Amino acid sequence: MKLKLFGREYCGLCTVMREQLLAQAAGRFEVEWIDIEDIDELEALYGELVPVLTDAEGLEICHYHLDQQALDVSLAKIS
């Protein structure tokens, strides 16, 4: 499963969520990092919600902080 993490390089919360995801990704899922800073459409969509984690279909799993329970539920749907 491929997850998408939307955020900004200078965002502390984004860095924390990215590190948390990468620490547990091995063999379970992939994480695609997308910096919204220079993408007007994504900036308008996510703005101050970053970091935003979505599944492959673009459904939001969580934002601001990693919701482990929501991530586990999302991963279980494809298992």
mmCIF file of N, CA and C in Angstrom:
data_model
loop_
_atom_site.group_PDB
_atom_site.id
_atom_site.type_symbol
_atom_site.label_atom_id
_atom_site.label_comp_id
_atom_site.label_asym_id
_atom_site.label_seq_id
_atom_site.Cartn_x
_atom_site.Cartn_y
_atom_site.Cartn_z
ATOM 1 N N MET A 1 0.853 -1.181 0.000
ATOM 2 C CA MET A 1 0.000 0.000 0.000
ATOM 3 C C MET A 1 0.891 1.232 0.000
ATOM 4 N N LYS A 2 0.472 2.217 -0.767
ATOM 5 C CA LYS A 2 1.208 3.470 -0.828
ATOM 6 C C LYS A 2 0.398 4.546 -0.121
ATOM 7 N N LEU A 3 1.015 5.196 0.850
ATOM 8 C CA LEU A 3 0.407 6.312 1.559
ATOM 9 C C LEU A 3 1.054 7.594 1.071
ATOM 10 N N LYS A 4 0.309 8.679 1.146
ATOM 11 C CA LYS A 4 0.843 9.981 0.765
ATOM 12 C C LYS A 4 0.841 10.884 1.991
ATOM 13 N N LEU A 5 1.970 11.532 2.210
ATOM 14 C CA LEU A 5 2.110 12.464 3.316
ATOM 15 C C LEU A 5 2.348 13.848 2.738
ATOM 16 N N PHE A 6 1.387 14.737 2.959
ATOM 17 C CA PHE A 6 1.451 16.105 2.458
ATOM 18 C C PHE A 6 1.935 17.011 3.580
ATOM 19 N N GLY A 7 2.893 17.874 3.265
ATOM 20 C CA GLY A 7 3.414 18.770 4.288
ATOM 21 C C GLY A 7 4.358 19.788 3.706
ATOM 22 N N ARG A 8 5.148 20.368 4.599
ATOM 23 C CA ARG A 8 6.157 21.358 4.210
ATOM 24 C C ARG A 8 7.485 20.953 4.839
ATOM 25 N N GLU A 9 8.566 21.205 4.142
ATOM 26 C CA GLU A 9 9.896 20.825 4.632
ATOM 27 C C GLU A 9 10.222 21.461 5.980
ATOM 28 N N TYR A 10 9.798 22.693 6.201
ATOM 29 C CA TYR A 10 10.155 23.401 7.422
ATOM 30 C C TYR A 10 9.182 23.140 8.584
ATOM 31 N N CYS A 11 8.214 22.273 8.386
ATOM 32 C CA CYS A 11 7.175 22.007 9.384
ATOM 33 C C CYS A 11 7.642 20.927 10.366
ATOM 34 N N GLY A 12 7.724 21.278 11.637
ATOM 35 C CA GLY A 12 8.151 20.335 12.660
ATOM 36 C C GLY A 12 7.219 19.147 12.802
ATOM 37 N N LEU A 13 5.909 19.391 12.778
ATOM 38 C CA LEU A 13 4.945 18.286 12.875
ATOM 39 C C LEU A 13 5.076 17.343 11.675
ATOM 40 N N CYS A 14 5.357 17.913 10.508
ATOM 41 C CA CYS A 14 5.523 17.097 9.299
ATOM 42 C C CYS A 14 6.738 16.177 9.432
ATOM 43 N N THR A 15 7.817 16.717 9.944
ATOM 44 C CA THR A 15 9.033 15.935 10.141
ATOM 45 C C THR A 15 8.788 14.792 11.112
ATOM 46 N N VAL A 16 8.102 15.077 12.199
ATOM 47 C CA VAL A 16 7.813 14.045 13.202
ATOM 48 C C VAL A 16 6.954 12.942 12.599
ATOM 49 N N MET A 17 5.874 13.303 11.895
ATOM 50 C CA MET A 17 5.006 12.275 11.325
ATOM 51 C C MET A 17 5.748 11.460 10.271
ATOM 52 N N ARG A 18 6.557 12.110 9.460
ATOM 53 C CA ARG A 18 7.309 11.380 8.436
ATOM 54 C C ARG A 18 8.255 10.375 9.080
ATOM 55 N N GLU A 19 8.949 10.769 10.141
ATOM 56 C CA GLU A 19 9.861 9.856 10.841
ATOM 57 C C GLU A 19 9.099 8.694 11.479
ATOM 58 N N GLN A 20 7.941 8.985 12.069
ATOM 59 C CA GLN A 20 7.133 7.922 12.678
ATOM 60 C C GLN A 20 6.677 6.912 11.633
ATOM 61 N N LEU A 21 6.250 7.396 10.493
ATOM 62 C CA LEU A 21 5.786 6.502 9.431
ATOM 63 C C LEU A 21 6.921 5.665 8.860
ATOM 64 N N LEU A 22 8.049 6.301 8.594
ATOM 65 C CA LEU A 22 9.175 5.577 8.020
ATOM 66 C C LEU A 22 9.708 4.517 8.976
ATOM 67 N N ALA A 23 9.611 4.772 10.273
ATOM 68 C CA ALA A 23 10.083 3.811 11.267
ATOM 69 C C ALA A 23 9.282 2.520 11.256
ATOM 70 N N GLN A 24 8.041 2.577 10.818
ATOM 71 C CA GLN A 24 7.203 1.378 10.834
ATOM 72 C C GLN A 24 6.786 0.898 9.449
ATOM 73 N N ALA A 25 7.296 1.534 8.409
ATOM 74 C CA ALA A 25 6.868 1.223 7.048
ATOM 75 C C ALA A 25 7.405 -0.104 6.503
ATOM 76 N N ALA A 26 8.572 -0.499 6.900
ATOM 77 C CA ALA A 26 9.303 -1.644 6.317
ATOM 78 C C ALA A 26 8.402 -2.829 5.971
ATOM 79 N N GLY A 27 8.144 -2.972 4.686
ATOM 80 C CA GLY A 27 7.364 -4.099 4.204
ATOM 81 C C GLY A 27 5.860 -3.980 4.378
ATOM 82 N N ARG A 28 5.408 -3.011 5.139
ATOM 83 C CA ARG A 28 3.972 -2.848 5.379
ATOM 84 C C ARG A 28 3.336 -1.869 4.400
ATOM 85 N N PHE A 29 4.062 -0.788 4.129
ATOM 86 C CA PHE A 29 3.536 0.254 3.243
ATOM 87 C C PHE A 29 4.676 1.144 2.778
ATOM 88 N N GLU A 30 4.393 1.931 1.740
ATOM 89 C CA GLU A 30 5.323 2.944 1.244
ATOM 90 C C GLU A 30 4.773 4.310 1.618
ATOM 91 N N VAL A 31 5.671 5.260 1.800
ATOM 92 C CA VAL A 31 5.263 6.633 2.108
ATOM 93 C C VAL A 31 5.815 7.553 1.028
ATOM 94 N N GLU A 32 4.916 8.248 0.347
ATOM 95 C CA GLU A 32 5.315 9.247 -0.642
ATOM 96 C C GLU A 32 5.191 10.622 0.006
ATOM 97 N N TRP A 33 6.298 11.325 0.122
ATOM 98 C CA TRP A 33 6.318 12.668 0.690
ATOM 99 C C TRP A 33 6.007 13.679 -0.402
ATOM 100 N N ILE A 34 5.052 14.567 -0.143
ATOM 101 C CA ILE A 34 4.684 15.605 -1.104
ATOM 102 C C ILE A 34 4.732 16.953 -0.395
ATOM 103 N N ASP A 35 5.668 17.793 -0.814
ATOM 104 C CA ASP A 35 5.806 19.138 -0.258
ATOM 105 C C ASP A 35 4.808 20.042 -0.964
ATOM 106 N N ILE A 36 3.872 20.604 -0.220
ATOM 107 C CA ILE A 36 2.796 21.408 -0.813
ATOM 108 C C ILE A 36 3.183 22.861 -1.028
ATOM 109 N N GLU A 37 4.349 23.246 -0.567
ATOM 110 C CA GLU A 37 4.746 24.647 -0.539
ATOM 111 C C GLU A 37 4.565 25.369 -1.874
ATOM 112 N N ASP A 38 4.927 24.776 -2.967
ATOM 113 C CA ASP A 38 4.871 25.455 -4.267
ATOM 114 C C ASP A 38 3.776 24.924 -5.178
ATOM 115 N N ILE A 39 2.804 24.210 -4.604
ATOM 116 C CA ILE A 39 1.710 23.651 -5.397
ATOM 117 C C ILE A 39 0.416 24.297 -4.919
ATOM 118 N N ASP A 40 -0.039 25.295 -5.663
ATOM 119 C CA ASP A 40 -1.176 26.114 -5.238
ATOM 120 C C ASP A 40 -2.414 25.290 -4.901
ATOM 121 N N GLU A 41 -2.722 24.289 -5.718
ATOM 122 C CA GLU A 41 -3.922 23.468 -5.477
ATOM 123 C C GLU A 41 -3.836 22.730 -4.144
ATOM 124 N N LEU A 42 -2.664 22.168 -3.850
ATOM 125 C CA LEU A 42 -2.500 21.443 -2.591
ATOM 126 C C LEU A 42 -2.445 22.399 -1.404
ATOM 127 N N GLU A 43 -1.837 23.548 -1.601
ATOM 128 C CA GLU A 43 -1.799 24.559 -0.546
ATOM 129 C C GLU A 43 -3.220 24.998 -0.182
ATOM 130 N N ALA A 44 -4.059 25.190 -1.192
ATOM 131 C CA ALA A 44 -5.451 25.579 -0.951
ATOM 132 C C ALA A 44 -6.230 24.455 -0.274
ATOM 133 N N LEU A 45 -5.931 23.223 -0.634
ATOM 134 C CA LEU A 45 -6.648 22.071 -0.093
ATOM 135 C C LEU A 45 -6.246 21.770 1.351
ATOM 136 N N TYR A 46 -4.940 21.768 1.617
ATOM 137 C CA TYR A 46 -4.458 21.335 2.936
ATOM 138 C C TYR A 46 -4.007 22.472 3.841
ATOM 139 N N GLY A 47 -3.537 23.567 3.259
ATOM 140 C CA GLY A 47 -3.161 24.754 4.016
ATOM 141 C C GLY A 47 -2.560 24.492 5.380
ATOM 142 N N GLU A 48 -3.274 24.878 6.412
ATOM 143 C CA GLU A 48 -2.782 24.767 7.783
ATOM 144 C C GLU A 48 -3.050 23.407 8.418
ATOM 145 N N LEU A 49 -3.574 22.449 7.670
ATOM 146 C CA LEU A 49 -3.844 21.107 8.214
ATOM 147 C C LEU A 49 -2.608 20.214 8.238
ATOM 148 N N VAL A 50 -1.547 20.609 7.569
ATOM 149 C CA VAL A 50 -0.388 19.737 7.431
ATOM 150 C C VAL A 50 0.254 19.413 8.773
ATOM 151 N N PRO A 51 0.804 18.235 8.870
ATOM 152 C CA PRO A 51 0.866 17.198 7.868
ATOM 153 C C PRO A 51 -0.474 16.486 7.712
ATOM 154 N N VAL A 52 -0.738 16.039 6.487
ATOM 155 C CA VAL A 52 -1.953 15.277 6.186
ATOM 156 C C VAL A 52 -1.523 13.948 5.569
ATOM 157 N N LEU A 53 -1.997 12.853 6.151
ATOM 158 C CA LEU A 53 -1.707 11.515 5.655
ATOM 159 C C LEU A 53 -2.953 10.977 4.970
ATOM 160 N N THR A 54 -2.789 10.512 3.724
ATOM 161 C CA THR A 54 -3.917 9.935 2.992
ATOM 162 C C THR A 54 -3.554 8.526 2.520
ATOM 163 N N ASP A 55 -4.606 7.770 2.200
ATOM 164 C CA ASP A 55 -4.382 6.443 1.627
ATOM 165 C C ASP A 55 -4.226 6.583 0.118
ATOM 166 N N ALA A 56 -4.118 5.462 -0.563
ATOM 167 C CA ALA A 56 -3.885 5.469 -2.013
ATOM 168 C C ALA A 56 -5.010 6.134 -2.796
ATOM 169 N N GLU A 57 -6.234 6.083 -2.260
ATOM 170 C CA GLU A 57 -7.379 6.705 -2.939
ATOM 171 C C GLU A 57 -7.535 8.178 -2.593
ATOM 172 N N GLY A 58 -6.690 8.687 -1.730
ATOM 173 C CA GLY A 58 -6.766 10.088 -1.342
ATOM 174 C C GLY A 58 -7.648 10.362 -0.146
ATOM 175 N N LEU A 59 -8.114 9.312 0.519
ATOM 176 C CA LEU A 59 -8.929 9.496 1.721
ATOM 177 C C LEU A 59 -8.023 9.830 2.905
ATOM 178 N N GLU A 60 -8.382 10.878 3.629
ATOM 179 C CA GLU A 60 -7.557 11.301 4.749
ATOM 180 C C GLU A 60 -7.585 10.271 5.871
ATOM 181 N N ILE A 61 -6.400 9.921 6.342
ATOM 182 C CA ILE A 61 -6.263 9.031 7.489
ATOM 183 C C ILE A 61 -6.151 9.875 8.753
ATOM 184 N N CYS A 62 -5.310 10.898 8.716
ATOM 185 C CA CYS A 62 -5.160 11.790 9.867
ATOM 186 C C CYS A 62 -4.418 13.048 9.433
ATOM 187 N N HIS A 63 -4.429 14.039 10.310
ATOM 188 C CA HIS A 63 -3.636 15.244 10.089
ATOM 189 C C HIS A 63 -3.133 15.760 11.437
ATOM 190 N N TYR A 64 -2.172 16.653 11.393
ATOM 191 C CA TYR A 64 -1.445 17.203 12.547
ATOM 192 C C TYR A 64 -0.544 16.173 13.226
ATOM 193 N N HIS A 65 -1.122 15.088 13.738
ATOM 194 C CA HIS A 65 -0.365 14.062 14.451
ATOM 195 C C HIS A 65 -0.756 12.691 13.914
ATOM 196 N N LEU A 66 0.168 11.741 13.976
ATOM 197 C CA LEU A 66 -0.114 10.396 13.512
ATOM 198 C C LEU A 66 -1.141 9.745 14.430
ATOM 199 N N ASP A 67 -2.251 9.320 13.856
ATOM 200 C CA ASP A 67 -3.288 8.587 14.568
ATOM 201 C C ASP A 67 -3.041 7.112 14.260
ATOM 202 N N GLN A 68 -2.352 6.443 15.167
ATOM 203 C CA GLN A 68 -1.949 5.060 14.924
ATOM 204 C C GLN A 68 -3.153 4.152 14.704
ATOM 205 N N GLN A 69 -4.203 4.356 15.453
ATOM 206 C CA GLN A 69 -5.402 3.528 15.303
ATOM 207 C C GLN A 69 -6.011 3.712 13.905
ATOM 208 N N ALA A 70 -6.115 4.945 13.447
ATOM 209 C CA ALA A 70 -6.668 5.204 12.116
ATOM 210 C C ALA A 70 -5.764 4.608 11.028
ATOM 211 N N LEU A 71 -4.454 4.685 11.222
ATOM 212 C CA LEU A 71 -3.525 4.084 10.264
ATOM 213 C C LEU A 71 -3.703 2.573 10.228
ATOM 214 N N ASP A 72 -3.792 1.945 11.388
ATOM 215 C CA ASP A 72 -3.959 0.492 11.455
ATOM 216 C C ASP A 72 -5.258 0.049 10.783
ATOM 217 N N VAL A 73 -6.328 0.799 10.986
ATOM 218 C CA VAL A 73 -7.615 0.472 10.351
ATOM 219 C C VAL A 73 -7.482 0.582 8.833
ATOM 220 N N SER A 74 -6.833 1.635 8.366
ATOM 221 C CA SER A 74 -6.654 1.840 6.934
ATOM 222 C C SER A 74 -5.808 0.722 6.332
ATOM 223 N N LEU A 75 -4.752 0.325 7.005
ATOM 224 C CA LEU A 75 -3.891 -0.754 6.512
ATOM 225 C C LEU A 75 -4.607 -2.100 6.535
ATOM 226 N N ALA A 76 -5.467 -2.311 7.521
ATOM 227 C CA ALA A 76 -6.198 -3.578 7.634
ATOM 228 C C ALA A 76 -7.194 -3.749 6.494
ATOM 229 N N LYS A 77 -7.681 -2.662 5.936
ATOM 230 C CA LYS A 77 -8.650 -2.732 4.836
ATOM 231 C C LYS A 77 -8.077 -3.386 3.596
ATOM 232 N N ILE A 78 -6.764 -3.289 3.413
ATOM 233 C CA ILE A 78 -6.161 -3.857 2.209
ATOM 234 C C ILE A 78 -5.464 -5.186 2.461
ATOM 235 N N SER A 79 -5.409 -5.601 3.696
ATOM 236 C CA SER A 79 -4.721 -6.861 4.028
ATOM 237 C C SER A 79 -5.565 -8.062 3.714
#
